[in-house]
PDB file of C-alpha atoms in Angstrom:
ATOM      1  CA  MET X   1       1.949  13.116 -22.390  1.00 53.00           C
ATOM      2  CA  GLU X   2      -1.260  14.878 -21.461  1.00 54.00           C
ATOM      3  CA  VAL X   3      -2.741  13.101 -18.482  1.00 50.00           C
ATOM      4  CA  SER X   4      -5.132  15.383 -16.710  1.00 50.00           C
ATOM      5  CA  LYS X   5      -7.833  16.019 -19.258  1.00 56.00           C
ATOM      6  CA  SER X   6      -9.017  12.491 -19.969  1.00 62.00           C
ATOM      7  CA  GLU X   7     -12.730  12.000 -20.487  1.00 87.00           C
ATOM      8  CA  TRP X   8     -14.303   9.196 -18.518  1.00 91.00           C
ATOM      9  CA  SER X   9     -17.255   7.243 -19.861  1.00 94.00           C
ATOM     10  CA  THR X  10     -19.945   6.017 -17.484  1.00 94.00           C
ATOM     11  CA  MET X  11     -18.547   2.498 -17.726  1.00 95.00           C
ATOM     12  CA  GLU X  12     -15.058   3.738 -17.016  1.00 95.00           C
ATOM     13  CA  GLU X  13     -16.291   5.673 -14.011  1.00 94.00           C
ATOM     14  CA  LYS X  14     -17.847   2.526 -12.658  1.00 95.00           C
ATOM     15  CA  ILE X  15     -14.621   0.569 -13.150  1.00 96.00           C
ATOM     16  CA  ALA X  16     -12.627   3.387 -11.587  1.00 95.00           C
ATOM     17  CA  GLN X  17     -14.865   3.565  -8.533  1.00 94.00           C
ATOM     18  CA  GLU X  18     -14.695  -0.186  -8.067  1.00 95.00           C
ATOM     19  CA  ALA X  19     -10.889  -0.199  -8.410  1.00 96.00           C
ATOM     20  CA  PHE X  20     -10.703   2.695  -5.982  1.00 94.00           C
ATOM     21  CA  LYS X  21     -12.763   0.758  -3.476  1.00 95.00           C
ATOM     22  CA  ILE X  22     -10.678  -2.397  -3.872  1.00 96.00           C
ATOM     23  CA  ALA X  23      -7.412  -0.521  -3.334  1.00 97.00           C
ATOM     24  CA  TYR X  24      -8.828   1.355  -0.363  1.00 96.00           C
ATOM     25  CA  GLU X  25     -10.016  -1.812   1.319  1.00 95.00           C
ATOM     26  CA  ARG X  26      -6.657  -3.495   0.776  1.00 97.00           C
ATOM     27  CA  GLU X  27      -4.740  -0.570   2.144  1.00 96.00           C
ATOM     28  CA  ILE X  28      -7.001  -0.254   5.180  1.00 95.00           C
ATOM     29  CA  GLU X  29      -6.791  -3.965   5.884  1.00 95.00           C
ATOM     30  CA  ALA X  30      -2.995  -3.817   5.720  1.00 96.00           C
ATOM     31  CA  LEU X  31      -2.984  -0.758   7.957  1.00 95.00           C
ATOM     32  CA  ILE X  32      -5.206  -2.445  10.538  1.00 94.00           C
ATOM     33  CA  GLY X  33      -2.791  -5.367  10.577  1.00 93.00           C
ATOM     34  CA  GLU X  34       0.173  -3.079  11.001  1.00 94.00           C
ATOM     35  CA  VAL X  35      -1.464  -1.122  13.832  1.00 93.00           C
ATOM     36  CA  ARG X  36      -2.285  -4.362  15.630  1.00 91.00           C
ATOM     37  CA  ASP X  37       1.328  -5.523  15.277  1.00 90.00           C
ATOM     38  CA  ARG X  38       2.717  -2.234  16.489  1.00 91.00           C
ATOM     39  CA  SER X  39       0.293  -2.122  19.401  1.00 89.00           C
ATOM     40  CA  SER X  40       1.224  -5.560  20.623  1.00 87.00           C
ATOM     41  CA  SER X  41       4.853  -4.484  20.965  1.00 89.00           C
ATOM     42  CA  ILE X  42       4.258  -1.160  22.716  1.00 92.00           C
ATOM     43  CA  ALA X  43       6.407  -1.166  25.823  1.00 91.00           C
ATOM     44  CA  GLN X  44       6.933   2.474  26.654  1.00 91.00           C
ATOM     45  CA  ILE X  45       5.630   5.957  26.132  1.00 91.00           C
ATOM     46  CA  ASN X  46       7.716   6.605  23.023  1.00 93.00           C
ATOM     47  CA  ASP X  47       6.183   3.583  21.324  1.00 94.00           C
ATOM     48  CA  LEU X  48       2.741   5.039  22.042  1.00 94.00           C
ATOM     49  CA  TRP X  49       3.566   8.439  20.580  1.00 95.00           C
ATOM     50  CA  ASN X  50       5.310   6.794  17.635  1.00 95.00           C
ATOM     51  CA  LEU X  51       2.078   4.914  16.982  1.00 95.00           C
ATOM     52  CA  HIS X  52       0.190   8.188  17.231  1.00 96.00           C
ATOM     53  CA  ASP X  53       2.563   9.901  14.768  1.00 97.00           C
ATOM     54  CA  PHE X  54       2.274   6.929  12.453  1.00 96.00           C
ATOM     55  CA  LEU X  55      -1.545   7.054  12.541  1.00 96.00           C
ATOM     56  CA  SER X  56      -1.546  10.835  12.000  1.00 97.00           C
ATOM     57  CA  ALA X  57       0.622  10.457   8.913  1.00 97.00           C
ATOM     58  CA  ARG X  58      -1.309   7.485   7.513  1.00 96.00           C
ATOM     59  CA  ARG X  59      -4.663   9.190   8.082  1.00 96.00           C
ATOM     60  CA  HIS X  60      -3.513  12.342   6.339  1.00 96.00           C
ATOM     61  CA  ASP X  61      -2.091  10.323   3.480  1.00 95.00           C
ATOM     62  CA  ILE X  62      -5.136   8.090   3.044  1.00 95.00           C
ATOM     63  CA  ASP X  63      -7.662  10.923   3.378  1.00 92.00           C
ATOM     64  CA  GLY X  64      -5.833  12.788   0.630  1.00 91.00           C
ATOM     65  CA  LYS X  65      -5.199   9.846  -1.639  1.00 92.00           C
ATOM     66  CA  TYR X  66      -8.730   8.458  -1.653  1.00 91.00           C
ATOM     67  CA  ASP X  67     -10.475  11.746  -2.264  1.00 84.00           C
ATOM     68  CA  TYR X  68     -12.181  10.685  -5.516  1.00 85.00           C
ATOM     69  CA  GLN X  69     -11.755  13.367  -8.152  1.00 87.00           C
ATOM     70  CA  GLU X  70     -11.932  12.470 -11.783  1.00 85.00           C
ATOM     71  CA  SER X  71      -9.266  14.975 -12.779  1.00 86.00           C
ATOM     72  CA  ALA X  72      -6.740  13.278 -10.522  1.00 89.00           C
ATOM     73  CA  LEU X  73      -7.669   9.643 -11.150  1.00 92.00           C
ATOM     74  CA  ILE X  74      -4.840   8.877 -13.565  1.00 94.00           C
ATOM     75  CA  PHE X  75      -2.302   9.982 -10.984  1.00 94.00           C
ATOM     76  CA  VAL X  76      -4.026   8.264  -8.093  1.00 94.00           C
ATOM     77  CA  PHE X  77      -4.217   4.979  -9.981  1.00 96.00           C
ATOM     78  CA  ALA X  78      -0.544   5.278 -10.960  1.00 96.00           C
ATOM     79  CA  ARG X  79       0.316   5.745  -7.318  1.00 95.00           C
ATOM     80  CA  LEU X  80      -1.882   2.849  -6.216  1.00 96.00           C
ATOM     81  CA  LEU X  81      -0.171   0.642  -8.766  1.00 96.00           C
ATOM     82  CA  LYS X  82       3.264   1.763  -7.661  1.00 96.00           C
ATOM     83  CA  GLU X  83       2.415   1.151  -4.026  1.00 96.00           C
ATOM     84  CA  GLY X  84       1.009  -2.272  -4.814  1.00 96.00           C
ATOM     85  CA  TRP X  85      -2.599  -1.656  -3.757  1.00 97.00           C
ATOM     86  CA  LEU X  86      -3.882  -2.224  -7.278  1.00 97.00           C
ATOM     87  CA  LYS X  87      -2.879  -4.317 -10.271  1.00 96.00           C
ATOM     88  CA  ILE X  88      -3.046  -3.033 -13.815  1.00 94.00           C
ATOM     89  CA  ASP X  89      -5.480  -5.772 -14.840  1.00 95.00           C
ATOM     90  CA  GLU X  90      -7.948  -4.451 -12.261  1.00 96.00           C
ATOM     91  CA  LEU X  91      -8.229  -1.434 -14.529  1.00 96.00           C
ATOM     92  CA  ASP X  92      -9.352  -3.540 -17.492  1.00 96.00           C
ATOM     93  CA  GLY X  93     -12.202  -1.744 -19.204  1.00 95.00           C
ATOM     94  CA  LEU X  94     -10.538   1.659 -19.075  1.00 96.00           C
ATOM     95  CA  SER X  95      -9.395   2.907 -22.466  1.00 95.00           C
ATOM     96  CA  ALA X  96      -6.011   1.624 -23.633  1.00 95.00           C
ATOM     97  CA  ASP X  97      -4.836   5.207 -23.599  1.00 94.00           C
ATOM     98  CA  LYS X  98      -5.644   5.657 -19.929  1.00 95.00           C
ATOM     99  CA  ARG X  99      -4.099   2.356 -18.925  1.00 95.00           C
ATOM    100  CA  THR X 100      -0.923   3.186 -20.832  1.00 95.00           C
ATOM    101  CA  LYS X 101      -0.656   6.534 -19.071  1.00 95.00           C
ATOM    102  CA  ILE X 102      -1.331   4.979 -15.661  1.00 95.00           C
ATOM    103  CA  ALA X 103       1.217   2.223 -16.217  1.00 95.00           C
ATOM    104  CA  ALA X 104       3.834   4.659 -17.481  1.00 95.00           C
ATOM    105  CA  LEU X 105       3.335   7.037 -14.544  1.00 95.00           C
ATOM    106  CA  SER X 106       3.451   4.173 -12.085  1.00 95.00           C
ATOM    107  CA  ARG X 107       6.995   3.364 -13.194  1.00 93.00           C
ATOM    108  CA  MET X 108       8.262   6.899 -12.593  1.00 87.00           C
TER     109      MET X 108
ATOM    110  CA  MET H   1      -7.879  29.285  50.207  1.00 53.00           C
ATOM    111  CA  GLU H   2      -4.706  30.524  48.613  1.00 54.00           C
ATOM    112  CA  VAL H   3      -3.182  27.663  46.712  1.00 50.00           C
ATOM    113  CA  SER H   4      -0.862  29.014  44.089  1.00 51.00           C
ATOM    114  CA  LYS H   5       1.840  30.728  46.097  1.00 56.00           C
ATOM    115  CA  SER H   6       3.071  27.856  48.267  1.00 62.00           C
ATOM    116  CA  GLU H   7       6.776  27.683  48.945  1.00 87.00           C
ATOM    117  CA  TRP H   8       8.397  24.327  48.352  1.00 91.00           C
ATOM    118  CA  SER H   9      11.376  23.167  50.364  1.00 94.00           C
ATOM    119  CA  THR H  10      14.095  21.106  48.711  1.00 94.00           C
ATOM    120  CA  MET H  11      12.755  17.993  50.431  1.00 95.00           C
ATOM    121  CA  GLU H  12       9.223  18.761  49.288  1.00 95.00           C
ATOM    122  CA  GLU H  13      10.435  19.256  45.746  1.00 94.00           C
ATOM    123  CA  LYS H  14      12.053  15.848  45.841  1.00 95.00           C
ATOM    124  CA  ILE H  15       8.850  14.239  47.153  1.00 96.00           C
ATOM    125  CA  ALA H  16       6.801  16.090  44.550  1.00 95.00           C
ATOM    126  CA  GLN H  17       9.035  14.975  41.693  1.00 95.00           C
ATOM    127  CA  GLU H  18       8.935  11.394  42.865  1.00 96.00           C
ATOM    128  CA  ALA H  19       5.123  11.468  43.223  1.00 96.00           C
ATOM    129  CA  PHE H  20       4.861  13.047  39.800  1.00 94.00           C
ATOM    130  CA  LYS H  21       6.974  10.270  38.335  1.00 95.00           C
ATOM    131  CA  ILE H  22       4.947   7.538  40.051  1.00 96.00           C
ATOM    132  CA  ALA H  23       1.645   8.961  38.789  1.00 97.00           C
ATOM    133  CA  TYR H  24       3.027   9.417  35.290  1.00 96.00           C
ATOM    134  CA  GLU H  25       4.281   5.850  35.105  1.00 95.00           C
ATOM    135  CA  ARG H  26       0.952   4.510  36.353  1.00 97.00           C
ATOM    136  CA  GLU H  27      -1.031   6.546  33.867  1.00 96.00           C
ATOM    137  CA  ILE H  28       1.230   5.568  30.970  1.00 95.00           C
ATOM    138  CA  GLU H  29       1.084   1.913  31.915  1.00 95.00           C
ATOM    139  CA  ALA H  30      -2.710   2.036  32.018  1.00 96.00           C
ATOM    140  CA  LEU H  31      -2.773   3.868  28.698  1.00 95.00           C
ATOM    141  CA  ILE H  32      -0.515   1.280  27.051  1.00 94.00           C
ATOM    142  CA  GLY H  33      -2.874  -1.438  28.282  1.00 93.00           C
ATOM    143  CA  GLU H  34      -5.894   0.420  26.943  1.00 94.00           C
ATOM    144  CA  VAL H  35      -4.275   1.011  23.545  1.00 93.00           C
ATOM    145  CA  ARG H  36      -3.389  -2.684  23.293  1.00 91.00           C
ATOM    146  CA  ASP H  37      -6.984  -3.626  24.128  1.00 90.00           C
ATOM    147  CA  ARG H  38      -8.420  -1.172  21.630  1.00 91.00           C
ATOM    148  CA  SER H  39      -5.981  -2.288  18.945  1.00 89.00           C
ATOM    149  CA  SER H  40      -6.849  -5.915  19.305  1.00 87.00           C
ATOM    150  CA  SER H  41     -10.497  -5.155  18.536  1.00 89.00           C
ATOM    151  CA  ILE H  42      -9.944  -2.901  15.532  1.00 92.00           C
ATOM    152  CA  ALA H  43     -12.064  -4.273  12.725  1.00 91.00           C
ATOM    153  CA  GLN H  44     -12.656  -1.347  10.414  1.00 91.00           C
ATOM    154  CA  ILE H  45     -11.443   2.059   9.406  1.00 91.00           C
ATOM    155  CA  ASN H  46     -13.556   3.928  11.968  1.00 93.00           C
ATOM    156  CA  ASP H  47     -11.969   1.938  14.785  1.00 94.00           C
ATOM    157  CA  LEU H  48      -8.561   3.029  13.495  1.00 94.00           C
ATOM    158  CA  TRP H  49      -9.446   6.708  13.385  1.00 95.00           C
ATOM    159  CA  ASN H  50     -11.171   6.439  16.761  1.00 95.00           C
ATOM    160  CA  LEU H  51      -7.904   5.073  18.132  1.00 95.00           C
ATOM    161  CA  HIS H  52      -6.085   7.965  16.500  1.00 96.00           C
ATOM    162  CA  ASP H  53      -8.490  10.509  18.013  1.00 97.00           C
ATOM    163  CA  PHE H  54      -8.164   8.810  21.378  1.00 96.00           C
ATOM    164  CA  LEU H  55      -4.349   8.967  21.232  1.00 96.00           C
ATOM    165  CA  SER H  56      -4.424  12.615  20.127  1.00 97.00           C
ATOM    166  CA  ALA H  57      -6.587  13.541  23.100  1.00 97.00           C
ATOM    167  CA  ARG H  58      -4.610  11.490  25.609  1.00 96.00           C
ATOM    168  CA  ARG H  59      -1.295  12.846  24.352  1.00 96.00           C
ATOM    169  CA  HIS H  60      -2.510  16.425  24.598  1.00 96.00           C
ATOM    170  CA  ASP H  61      -3.885  15.791  28.056  1.00 95.00           C
ATOM    171  CA  ILE H  62      -0.786  13.995  29.378  1.00 95.00           C
ATOM    172  CA  ASP H  63       1.679  16.466  27.860  1.00 92.00           C
ATOM    173  CA  GLY H  64      -0.161  19.311  29.562  1.00 92.00           C
ATOM    174  CA  LYS H  65      -0.755  17.583  32.869  1.00 92.00           C
ATOM    175  CA  TYR H  66       2.802  16.387  33.448  1.00 91.00           C
ATOM    176  CA  ASP H  67       4.489  19.656  32.586  1.00 84.00           C
ATOM    177  CA  TYR H  68       6.229  20.099  35.959  1.00 85.00           C
ATOM    178  CA  GLN H  69       5.755  23.643  37.207  1.00 87.00           C
ATOM    179  CA  GLU H  70       5.952  24.389  40.874  1.00 85.00           C
ATOM    180  CA  SER H  71       3.247  27.032  40.735  1.00 86.00           C
ATOM    181  CA  ALA H  72       0.736  24.493  39.437  1.00 89.00           C
ATOM    182  CA  LEU H  73       1.739  21.480  41.537  1.00 92.00           C
ATOM    183  CA  ILE H  74      -1.068  21.769  44.077  1.00 94.00           C
ATOM    184  CA  PHE H  75      -3.646  21.641  41.285  1.00 94.00           C
ATOM    185  CA  VAL H  76      -1.878  18.878  39.391  1.00 94.00           C
ATOM    186  CA  PHE H  77      -1.630  16.703  42.482  1.00 96.00           C
ATOM    187  CA  ALA H  78      -5.296  17.343  43.288  1.00 96.00           C
ATOM    188  CA  ARG H  79      -6.169  16.200  39.799  1.00 95.00           C
ATOM    189  CA  LEU H  80      -3.927  13.134  40.014  1.00 96.00           C
ATOM    190  CA  LEU H  81      -5.599  12.206  43.285  1.00 96.00           C
ATOM    191  CA  LYS H  82      -9.056  12.703  41.823  1.00 96.00           C
ATOM    192  CA  GLU H  83      -8.193  10.604  38.781  1.00 96.00           C
ATOM    193  CA  GLY H  84      -6.728   7.862  40.943  1.00 96.00           C
ATOM    194  CA  TRP H  85      -3.137   8.025  39.708  1.00 97.00           C
ATOM    195  CA  LEU H  86      -1.834   9.034  43.107  1.00 97.00           C
ATOM    196  CA  LYS H  87      -2.794   8.396  46.738  1.00 96.00           C
ATOM    197  CA  ILE H  88      -2.663  11.089  49.371  1.00 94.00           C
ATOM    198  CA  ASP H  89      -0.168   9.091  51.461  1.00 95.00           C
ATOM    199  CA  GLU H  90       2.266   9.224  48.545  1.00 96.00           C
ATOM    200  CA  LEU H  91       2.493  12.922  49.299  1.00 96.00           C
ATOM    201  CA  ASP H  92       3.667  12.295  52.872  1.00 96.00           C
ATOM    202  CA  GLY H  93       6.463  14.673  53.630  1.00 95.00           C
ATOM    203  CA  LEU H  94       4.757  17.672  52.078  1.00 96.00           C
ATOM    204  CA  SER H  95       3.585  20.243  54.616  1.00 95.00           C
ATOM    205  CA  ALA H  96       0.233  19.534  56.274  1.00 95.00           C
ATOM    206  CA  ASP H  97      -1.005  22.749  54.731  1.00 94.00           C
ATOM    207  CA  LYS H  98      -0.206  21.587  51.190  1.00 95.00           C
ATOM    208  CA  ARG H  99      -1.704  18.166  51.718  1.00 95.00           C
ATOM    209  CA  THR H 100      -4.884  19.676  53.122  1.00 95.00           C
ATOM    210  CA  LYS H 101      -5.215  21.944  50.102  1.00 95.00           C
ATOM    211  CA  ILE H 102      -4.517  19.098  47.658  1.00 95.00           C
ATOM    212  CA  ALA H 103      -7.002  16.783  49.356  1.00 95.00           C
ATOM    213  CA  ALA H 104      -9.671  19.498  49.475  1.00 95.00           C
ATOM    214  CA  LEU H 105      -9.201  20.396  45.800  1.00 95.00           C
ATOM    215  CA  SER H 106      -9.284  16.758  44.802  1.00 95.00           C
ATOM    216  CA  ARG H 107     -12.809  16.452  46.172  1.00 93.00           C
ATOM    217  CA  MET H 108     -14.146  19.377  44.157  1.00 87.00           C
TER     218      MET H 108
END
């Protein structure tokens, strides 16, 4: 299965960018909620540094994941599907070929 | 004013360690309160990363400041006094010479 050399039409790019944005906003909203929860139960220094480690890891992860590059989109969408930040029907409008690849990769 | 070569008696060491601990606990408690406050008002991604930057800086600062080394104690106590985490009378029992140096440095 060749996944990295897909061509993206202008319409597909638009759909991809929108889906990207939706997933990003969902993930950030969930993260904000989680940070608020964790913060409310901080009782000692270790909890603080655990929160710091958690934020460092999430920031690194999110910065990397949402770096929009067309060549990596199939993989990123598969990951977003797998992680639950996106649903396959939010990629409607992409070619059937792309959606099949994304769905297949998301189950790996 | 020679500040770095003070000799510390066993009793002074005990007082210093206790004062160190008191200041540390106060600073951590204040930091936990501040992180809770900041967390409760997180509304968007920038607030999250600002919190992360804030925690990175505070962790670096606190890790360095509370690294107990006798040769640096005079300076650390002066700083703790200046920052309000310690009061001069909590250093009662240290030699008058040390307390004078600490108080003088704390006003610089």
